[in-house]
Coordinates of C-alpha atoms in Angstrom, one line a residue:
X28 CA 22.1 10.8 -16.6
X29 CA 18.4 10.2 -18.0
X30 CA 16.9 6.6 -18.2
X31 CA 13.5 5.8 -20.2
X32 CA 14.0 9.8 -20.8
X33 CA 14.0 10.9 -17.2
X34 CA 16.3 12.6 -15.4
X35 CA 17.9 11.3 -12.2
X36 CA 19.3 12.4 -9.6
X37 CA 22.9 12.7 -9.0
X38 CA 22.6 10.9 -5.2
X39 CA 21.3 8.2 -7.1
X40 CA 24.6 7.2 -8.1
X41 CA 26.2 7.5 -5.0
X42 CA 26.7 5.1 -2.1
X43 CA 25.1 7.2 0.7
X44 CA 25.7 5.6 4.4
X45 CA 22.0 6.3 4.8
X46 CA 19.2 3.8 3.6
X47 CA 17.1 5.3 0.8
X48 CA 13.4 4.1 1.3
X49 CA 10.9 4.1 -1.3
X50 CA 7.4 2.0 -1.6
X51 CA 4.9 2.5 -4.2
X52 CA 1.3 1.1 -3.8
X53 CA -0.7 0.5 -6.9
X54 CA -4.5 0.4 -7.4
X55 CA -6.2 -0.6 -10.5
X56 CA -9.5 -1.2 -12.0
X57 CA -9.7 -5.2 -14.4
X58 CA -9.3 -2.9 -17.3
X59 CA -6.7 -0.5 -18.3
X60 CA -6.4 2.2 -16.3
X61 CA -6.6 5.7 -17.5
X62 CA -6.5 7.7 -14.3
X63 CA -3.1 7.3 -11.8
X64 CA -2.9 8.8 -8.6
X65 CA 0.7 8.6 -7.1
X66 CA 0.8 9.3 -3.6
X67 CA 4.6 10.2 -2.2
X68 CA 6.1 10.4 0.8
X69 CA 9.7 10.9 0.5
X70 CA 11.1 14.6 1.0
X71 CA 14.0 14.4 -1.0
X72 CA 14.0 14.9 -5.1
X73 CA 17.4 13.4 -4.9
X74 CA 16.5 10.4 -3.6
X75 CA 15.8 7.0 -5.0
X76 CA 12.2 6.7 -4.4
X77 CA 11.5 9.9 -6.3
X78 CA 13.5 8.1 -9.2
X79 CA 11.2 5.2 -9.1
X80 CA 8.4 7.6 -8.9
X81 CA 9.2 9.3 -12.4
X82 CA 9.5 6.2 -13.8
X83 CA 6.0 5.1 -12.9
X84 CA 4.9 8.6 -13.8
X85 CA 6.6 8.4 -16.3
X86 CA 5.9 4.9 -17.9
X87 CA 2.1 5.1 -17.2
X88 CA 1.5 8.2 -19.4
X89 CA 3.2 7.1 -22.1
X90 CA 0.6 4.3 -21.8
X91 CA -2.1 6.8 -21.9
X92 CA -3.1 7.1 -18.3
X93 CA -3.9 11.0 -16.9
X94 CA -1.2 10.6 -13.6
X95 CA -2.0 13.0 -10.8
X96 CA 0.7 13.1 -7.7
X97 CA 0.1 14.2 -4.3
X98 CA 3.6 14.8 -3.1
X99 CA 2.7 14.5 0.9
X100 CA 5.9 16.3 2.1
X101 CA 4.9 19.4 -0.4
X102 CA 1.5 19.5 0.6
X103 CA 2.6 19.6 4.7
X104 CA -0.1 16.7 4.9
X105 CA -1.2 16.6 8.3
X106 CA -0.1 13.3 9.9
X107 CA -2.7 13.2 12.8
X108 CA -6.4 11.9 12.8
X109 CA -8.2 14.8 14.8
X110 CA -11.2 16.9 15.4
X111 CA -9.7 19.4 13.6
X112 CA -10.5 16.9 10.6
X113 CA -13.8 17.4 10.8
X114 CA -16.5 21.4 10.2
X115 CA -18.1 22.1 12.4
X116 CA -19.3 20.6 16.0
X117 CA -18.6 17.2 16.7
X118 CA -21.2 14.9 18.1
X119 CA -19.6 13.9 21.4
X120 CA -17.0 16.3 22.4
X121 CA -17.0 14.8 25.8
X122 CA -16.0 11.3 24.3
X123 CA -14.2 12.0 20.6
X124 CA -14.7 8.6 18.3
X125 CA -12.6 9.4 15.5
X126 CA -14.2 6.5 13.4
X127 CA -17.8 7.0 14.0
X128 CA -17.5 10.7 14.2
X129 CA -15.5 11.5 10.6
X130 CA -18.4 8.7 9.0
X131 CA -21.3 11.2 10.2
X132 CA -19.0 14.1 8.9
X133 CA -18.5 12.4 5.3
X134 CA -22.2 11.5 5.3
X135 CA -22.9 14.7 5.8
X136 CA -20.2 17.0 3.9
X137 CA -18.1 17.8 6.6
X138 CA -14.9 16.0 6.7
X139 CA -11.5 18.8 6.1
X140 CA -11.0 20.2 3.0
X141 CA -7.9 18.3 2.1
X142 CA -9.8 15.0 2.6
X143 CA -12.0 15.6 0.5
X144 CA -9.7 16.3 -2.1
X145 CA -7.4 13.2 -1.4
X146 CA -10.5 11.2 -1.4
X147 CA -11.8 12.7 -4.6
X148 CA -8.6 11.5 -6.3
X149 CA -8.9 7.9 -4.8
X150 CA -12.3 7.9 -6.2
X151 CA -11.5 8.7 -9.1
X152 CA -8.3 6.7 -10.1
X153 CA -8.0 3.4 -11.9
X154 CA -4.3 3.2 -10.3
X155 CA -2.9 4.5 -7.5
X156 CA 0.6 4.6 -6.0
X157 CA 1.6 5.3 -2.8
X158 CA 5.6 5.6 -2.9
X159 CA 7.5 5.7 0.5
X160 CA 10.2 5.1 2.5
X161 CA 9.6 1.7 4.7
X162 CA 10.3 3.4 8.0
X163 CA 11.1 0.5 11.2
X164 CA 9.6 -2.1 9.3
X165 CA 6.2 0.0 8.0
X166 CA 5.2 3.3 7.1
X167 CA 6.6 6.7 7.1
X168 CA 4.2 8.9 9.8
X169 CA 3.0 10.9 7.0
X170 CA 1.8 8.3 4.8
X171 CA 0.2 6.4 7.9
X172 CA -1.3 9.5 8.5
X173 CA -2.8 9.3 5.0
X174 CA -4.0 6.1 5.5
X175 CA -5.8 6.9 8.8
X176 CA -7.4 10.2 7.4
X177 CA -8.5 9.3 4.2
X178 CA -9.8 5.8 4.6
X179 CA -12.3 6.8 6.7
X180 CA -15.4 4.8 8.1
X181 CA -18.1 4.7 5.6
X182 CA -16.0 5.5 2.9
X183 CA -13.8 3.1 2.6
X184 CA -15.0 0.2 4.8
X185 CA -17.8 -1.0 7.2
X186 CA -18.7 -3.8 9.4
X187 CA -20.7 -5.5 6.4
X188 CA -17.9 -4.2 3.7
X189 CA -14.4 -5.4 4.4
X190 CA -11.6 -7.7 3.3
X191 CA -13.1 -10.0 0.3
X192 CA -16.4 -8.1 0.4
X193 CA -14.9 -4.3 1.0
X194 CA -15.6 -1.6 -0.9
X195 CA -12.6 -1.2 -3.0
X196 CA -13.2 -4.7 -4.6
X197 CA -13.1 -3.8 -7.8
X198 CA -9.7 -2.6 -7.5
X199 CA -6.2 -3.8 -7.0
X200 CA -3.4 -2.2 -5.2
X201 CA 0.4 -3.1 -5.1
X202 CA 3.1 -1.7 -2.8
X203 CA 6.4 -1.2 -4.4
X204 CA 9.4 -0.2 -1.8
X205 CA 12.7 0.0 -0.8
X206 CA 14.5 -1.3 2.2
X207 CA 17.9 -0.3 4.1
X208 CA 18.5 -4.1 4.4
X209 CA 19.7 -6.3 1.8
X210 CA 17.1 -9.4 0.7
X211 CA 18.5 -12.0 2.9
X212 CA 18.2 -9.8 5.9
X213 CA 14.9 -9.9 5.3
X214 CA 14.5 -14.0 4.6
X215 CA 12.9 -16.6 7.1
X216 CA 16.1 -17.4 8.8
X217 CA 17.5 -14.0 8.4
X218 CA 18.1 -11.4 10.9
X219 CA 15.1 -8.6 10.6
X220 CA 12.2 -12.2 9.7
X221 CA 10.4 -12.9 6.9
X222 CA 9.3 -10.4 4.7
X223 CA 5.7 -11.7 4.3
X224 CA 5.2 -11.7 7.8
X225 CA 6.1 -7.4 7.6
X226 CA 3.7 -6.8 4.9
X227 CA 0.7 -8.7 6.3
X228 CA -0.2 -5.8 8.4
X229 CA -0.2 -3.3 5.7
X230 CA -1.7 -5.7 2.8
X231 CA -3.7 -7.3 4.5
X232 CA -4.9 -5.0 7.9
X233 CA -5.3 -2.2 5.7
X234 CA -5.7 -2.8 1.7
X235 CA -6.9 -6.3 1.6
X236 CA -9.4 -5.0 5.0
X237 CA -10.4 -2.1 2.4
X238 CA -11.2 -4.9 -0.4
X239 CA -8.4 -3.8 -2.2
X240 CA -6.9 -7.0 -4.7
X241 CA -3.3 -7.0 -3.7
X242 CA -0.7 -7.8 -6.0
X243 CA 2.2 -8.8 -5.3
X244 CA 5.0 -6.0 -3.6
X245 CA 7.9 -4.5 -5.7
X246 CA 10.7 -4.6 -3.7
X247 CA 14.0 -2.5 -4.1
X248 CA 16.3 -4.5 -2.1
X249 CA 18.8 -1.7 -0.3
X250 CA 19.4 0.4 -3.3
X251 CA 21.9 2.7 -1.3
X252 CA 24.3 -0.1 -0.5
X253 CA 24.5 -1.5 -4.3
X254 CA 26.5 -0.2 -7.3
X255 CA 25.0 2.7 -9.6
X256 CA 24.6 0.2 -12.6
X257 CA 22.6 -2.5 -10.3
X258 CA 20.1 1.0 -9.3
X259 CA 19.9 1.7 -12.9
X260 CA 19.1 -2.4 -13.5
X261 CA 16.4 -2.0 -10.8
X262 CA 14.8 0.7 -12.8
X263 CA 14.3 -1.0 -16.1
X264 CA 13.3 -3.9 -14.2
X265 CA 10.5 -1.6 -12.6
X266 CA 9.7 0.0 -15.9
X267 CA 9.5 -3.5 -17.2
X268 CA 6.7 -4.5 -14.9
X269 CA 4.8 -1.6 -15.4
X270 CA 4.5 -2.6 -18.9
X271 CA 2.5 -5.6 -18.0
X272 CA 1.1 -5.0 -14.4
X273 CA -2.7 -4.7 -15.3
X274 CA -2.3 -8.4 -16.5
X275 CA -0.8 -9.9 -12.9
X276 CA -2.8 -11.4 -10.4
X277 CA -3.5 -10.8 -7.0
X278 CA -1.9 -12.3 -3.8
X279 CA -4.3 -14.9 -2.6
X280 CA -6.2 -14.0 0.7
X281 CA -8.9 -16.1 2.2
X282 CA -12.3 -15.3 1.6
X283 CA -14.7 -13.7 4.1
X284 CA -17.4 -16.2 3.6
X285 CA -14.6 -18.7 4.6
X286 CA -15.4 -17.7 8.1
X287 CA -17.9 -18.1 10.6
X288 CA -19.6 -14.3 11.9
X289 CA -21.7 -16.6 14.2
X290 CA -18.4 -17.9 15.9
X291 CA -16.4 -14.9 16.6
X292 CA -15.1 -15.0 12.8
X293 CA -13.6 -18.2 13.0
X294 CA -12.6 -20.3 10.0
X295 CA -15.2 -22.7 9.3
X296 CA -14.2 -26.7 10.1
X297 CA -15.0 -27.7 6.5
X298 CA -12.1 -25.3 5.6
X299 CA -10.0 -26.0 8.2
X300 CA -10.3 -29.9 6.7
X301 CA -10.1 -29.2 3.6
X302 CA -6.7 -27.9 4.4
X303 CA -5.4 -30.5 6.9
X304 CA -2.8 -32.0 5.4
X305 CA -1.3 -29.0 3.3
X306 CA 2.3 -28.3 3.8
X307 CA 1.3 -24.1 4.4
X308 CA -1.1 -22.6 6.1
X309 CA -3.8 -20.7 4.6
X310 CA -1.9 -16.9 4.4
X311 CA 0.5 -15.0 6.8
X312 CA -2.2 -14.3 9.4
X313 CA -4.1 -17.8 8.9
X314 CA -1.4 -20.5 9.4
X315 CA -3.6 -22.9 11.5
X316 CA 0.0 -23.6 12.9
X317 CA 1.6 -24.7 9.6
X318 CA 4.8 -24.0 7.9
X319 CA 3.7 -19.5 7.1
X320 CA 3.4 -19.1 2.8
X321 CA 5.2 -16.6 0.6
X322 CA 1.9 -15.2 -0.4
X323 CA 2.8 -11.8 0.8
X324 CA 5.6 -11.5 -1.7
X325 CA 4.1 -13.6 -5.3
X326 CA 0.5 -14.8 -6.6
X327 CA -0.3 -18.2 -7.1
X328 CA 0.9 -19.5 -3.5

């Protein structure tokens, strides 16, 4: 069967006893974008998640974008940040800082071939999606992996260049994903917790920390335990929101200048009054012991 003329795979129809995963991540520039990076990290082409990945290929060409993939699995992307990510001598072999020793290696032209290239692509790209399977609540090894490597210190953040102030500020980023658990599974009163408290550590400890606008997840609620026509529905409704993603805003996030770096990074008392006698707190991570907000899942809250 084909759908928006791409052609899926057979196990996509199927009701397999095992969860398919799949999360895309999205990065884009104000404007329209015209170079996508999709980074994937799923090892089946049978699955759902490379469905949903063809259809963002797929639908972003057609919208003139130049789509580059690095398909993880294919590559054997090495999961683990080591020394052996760095030519040459290290500066302190007797106490190895991954952080401060891959800066002085970018700085100077020495980080591992295939990070260079991976972050060569990131530099480049208006868009970027990383597509995964949402493994025990986060990230697939490999993909965390990819996170760790490639978003090194220096590159992609520093002290003075992080959350509202990071580097990546001038771009947004989206994760779009499957889970193994149907939606109300993952509600406030439901079994697994809410779902904005399991994406604050990845949009906000990681892409938000990077400067990265976040905009709001995509979420494939347990594909392999639904019929074939509500996959295909969940598709178009993908394909859909593709069509107009460069117009959404981001998820709201707090701004660093919010906080006091004399006081340990504490939110400043004019804030904290200011939002006294809301019903939420700030975000996920910010609550000042209010009622958490659903701004990990939609803009505008």
């Amino acid at each position: 069967m084909r759908l928006f003329g791409i052609k899926l795979p057979p196990s996509l129809f199927l009701n397999s006893p095992q969860p398919q995963h799949c999360c895309v991540l999205c990065v884009l520039t104000s404007e329209m974008a015209s170079k996508v990076l999709i980074v994937y990290a799923h090892q089946s082409p049978g699955s759902f998640n490379c469905a949903a990945k063809d259809v963002a290929e797929k639908t972003l060409a057609a919208q003139g974008c130049t789509v580059q993939v690095s398909d993880l699995y294919a590559m054997k992307f090495k999961a683990t940040a080591t020394a052996e990510d760095i030519n040459g001598e290290v500066k302190n072999p007797e106490h190895f800082c991954y952080a401060e020793e891959t800066k002085v290696a970018w700085e100077e032209g020495r980080l591992s071939d295939d990070l260079v290239e991976e972050q060569r692509k990131l530099t480049e790209a208006d868009l970027v999606i990383f597509q995964f399977p949402m493994y025990w609540f986060s990230l697939p090894a490999i993909l965390k992996g990819w996170m760790d490597r490639v978003l090194t210190l220096g590159y992609a953040y520093s002290d003075d260049k992080r959350y509202s102030q990071g580097l990546f500020k001038t771009k947004k980023v989206m994760l779009s994903f499957t889970t193994g658990s149907h939606e109300s599974m993952f509600s406030a009163d439901g079994i697994n917790g809410d779902m904005n408290v399991t994406l604050w550590p990845l949009q906000n400890g990681i892409l938000h920390y990077c400067g990265f606008q976040v905009l709001a997840p995509q979420i494939f609620w347990a594909p392999s335990r639904v019929s074939q026509e509500e996959r295909v529905a969940m598709l178009e409704a993908w394909r859909a929101r593709l069509q107009g993603l460069w117009d959404e805003a981001p998820l709201a996030f707090t701004p660093m200048d919010c906080f006091d770096g004399d006081k340990g990074f504490q939110l400043k008392p004019e804030v904290q009054e200011k939002h006294a006698c809301q019903e939420f707190g700030l975000t996920v991570g910010t609550h000042l012991g209010k009622r958490v907000p659903p701004n990990q899942m939609r803009a505008g809250v």
